[in-house]
Amino acid sequence: MSEPTESALFHRIPSLTLAGARKAIIAAQQSAQAHGWKISVAVVDPAGQLLAFEKQDGASGVTIQVACEKAKTAALLGEPSKAFEDFINNGHPSFLSTPGVTPLEGGIPVIVDGAVIGAVGVSGAHGENDSYVANAAAQAVEEAVK
């Protein structure tokens, strides 16, 4: 049996930078402000680890952890956190036992060249509005790298 090549020993995983995370946060805040929503926004890397976070003045304290967990869920699933919420709402409550995920709408992965490079989580605008804002943030990054 031959030795594996160096390239077979590890993966190079693209990830958002701090500049990319800041771009996402600015886009989220602009989107929320246009509707009068007070939000918290979290941006994570592909492993769900926090890169950047901001809570707008007037956003509820509970939005802090919820935004972080929504972003983490979207990064780990590689799809919107709403998909996980839908599993549960459609009769699969066993998904609630999955460790480390939050089944609430408002987490959106950031995808570039087919790879999840991070995710955005928004809390404070409620449900589909959180997703609306998180989508605006993710799209701002995705469009900037095209």
Coordinates of C-alpha atoms in Angstrom, one line a residue:
M1 CA 0.0 0.0 0.0
S2 CA 1.4 3.4 -1.0
E3 CA 1.7 6.4 1.3
P4 CA -1.0 9.0 0.8
T5 CA 0.0 12.2 -0.9
E6 CA 0.2 15.4 1.1
S7 CA -3.0 16.7 -0.5
A8 CA -4.9 13.6 0.7
L9 CA -4.0 14.4 4.3
F10 CA -6.0 17.6 4.8
H11 CA -8.7 19.8 3.3
R12 CA -8.4 23.5 2.6
I13 CA -11.6 25.0 3.8
P14 CA -12.5 28.5 2.6
S15 CA -13.8 30.7 5.4
L16 CA -15.2 34.2 5.8
T17 CA -12.7 36.8 7.0
L18 CA -13.3 39.5 9.5
A19 CA -13.8 42.0 6.6
G20 CA -16.4 39.7 5.1
A21 CA -18.2 39.3 8.5
R22 CA -18.2 43.1 8.9
K23 CA -19.7 43.5 5.4
A24 CA -22.5 41.1 6.4
I25 CA -23.2 42.9 9.6
I26 CA -23.4 46.3 7.8
A27 CA -25.8 44.8 5.2
A28 CA -28.0 43.2 8.0
Q29 CA -28.2 46.5 9.9
Q30 CA -29.1 48.5 6.9
S31 CA -31.8 46.0 6.0
A32 CA -33.2 46.0 9.5
Q33 CA -33.0 49.8 9.8
A34 CA -35.0 50.2 6.6
H35 CA -37.9 48.4 8.3
G36 CA -37.5 49.8 11.8
W37 CA -36.4 46.4 13.3
K38 CA -33.9 46.3 16.2
I39 CA -31.7 43.2 15.8
S40 CA -28.7 41.3 16.9
V41 CA -26.6 39.8 14.1
A42 CA -23.9 37.1 14.4
V43 CA -21.5 35.9 11.7
V44 CA -19.7 32.6 12.1
D45 CA -17.1 30.5 10.2
P46 CA -18.0 27.2 8.5
A47 CA -17.5 25.4 11.9
G48 CA -20.0 27.7 13.5
Q49 CA -17.5 29.6 15.5
L50 CA -18.2 33.3 16.1
L51 CA -16.3 35.8 13.8
A52 CA -18.3 39.0 14.6
F53 CA -21.4 40.1 16.4
E54 CA -23.4 43.3 17.0
K55 CA -26.5 44.1 18.9
Q56 CA -28.4 47.2 17.9
D57 CA -29.5 49.7 20.6
G58 CA -33.0 48.7 21.6
A59 CA -32.7 45.0 20.6
S60 CA -33.9 42.6 23.2
G61 CA -31.3 40.8 25.4
V62 CA -32.5 37.4 24.3
T63 CA -31.5 38.2 20.7
I64 CA -27.8 37.9 21.5
Q65 CA -27.6 34.2 22.1
V66 CA -30.4 33.4 19.6
A67 CA -28.6 35.2 16.7
C68 CA -25.4 33.3 17.5
E69 CA -27.1 29.9 17.6
K70 CA -29.1 30.5 14.4
A71 CA -25.8 31.3 12.6
K72 CA -24.1 28.2 14.0
T73 CA -27.1 26.0 13.0
A74 CA -27.0 27.4 9.4
A75 CA -23.2 26.9 9.1
L76 CA -23.3 23.3 10.4
L77 CA -26.4 22.3 8.3
G78 CA -25.2 24.1 5.2
E79 CA -28.7 25.4 4.7
P80 CA -31.1 27.9 6.4
S81 CA -32.0 27.2 10.0
K82 CA -35.6 27.3 8.9
A83 CA -35.1 23.9 7.3
F84 CA -34.4 22.5 10.8
E85 CA -37.5 24.3 12.2
D86 CA -39.6 22.8 9.3
F87 CA -38.4 19.3 10.2
I88 CA -39.9 19.7 13.7
N89 CA -43.0 21.5 12.6
N90 CA -43.7 18.8 10.1
G91 CA -43.9 16.0 12.6
H92 CA -40.3 15.1 13.3
P93 CA -39.8 16.2 17.0
S94 CA -36.9 13.8 17.4
F95 CA -34.7 16.4 15.6
L96 CA -35.0 18.5 18.9
S97 CA -32.5 16.1 20.4
T98 CA -29.8 17.0 17.9
P99 CA -27.0 18.6 19.9
G100 CA -25.8 22.1 19.1
V101 CA -28.5 23.3 16.7
T102 CA -31.3 25.8 17.2
P103 CA -34.5 25.1 15.2
L104 CA -35.5 28.8 14.6
E105 CA -35.8 30.7 11.4
G106 CA -33.2 33.4 10.8
G107 CA -29.9 31.6 10.1
I108 CA -28.6 31.7 6.5
P109 CA -25.4 30.1 5.2
V110 CA -22.9 32.2 3.1
I111 CA -22.1 30.1 0.1
V112 CA -19.3 30.9 -2.4
D113 CA -18.4 28.5 -5.3
G114 CA -20.6 25.8 -3.8
A115 CA -18.8 25.9 -0.4
V116 CA -20.3 27.1 2.9
I117 CA -17.8 29.8 4.0
G118 CA -19.8 30.9 7.1
A119 CA -23.3 31.9 8.1
V120 CA -25.3 34.8 9.4
G121 CA -27.8 34.7 12.2
V122 CA -30.3 37.4 12.9
S123 CA -32.7 37.8 15.9
G124 CA -35.1 40.5 16.8
A125 CA -37.1 41.1 13.6
H126 CA -39.1 37.8 14.2
G127 CA -39.3 34.7 12.1
E128 CA -39.4 35.3 8.4
N129 CA -38.2 38.9 8.9
D130 CA -35.0 37.5 10.6
S131 CA -34.5 35.4 7.5
Y132 CA -35.1 38.4 5.2
V133 CA -32.3 40.4 7.0
A134 CA -29.9 37.4 7.2
N135 CA -30.4 36.8 3.5
A136 CA -29.6 40.4 2.7
A137 CA -26.4 40.0 4.7
A138 CA -25.3 36.7 3.1
Q139 CA -26.1 38.1 -0.4
A140 CA -24.0 41.2 0.2
V141 CA -20.9 38.9 0.8
E142 CA -21.7 36.5 -1.9
E143 CA -22.2 39.3 -4.5
A144 CA -19.0 41.0 -3.4
V145 CA -16.8 38.0 -4.2
K146 CA -18.3 37.3 -7.6

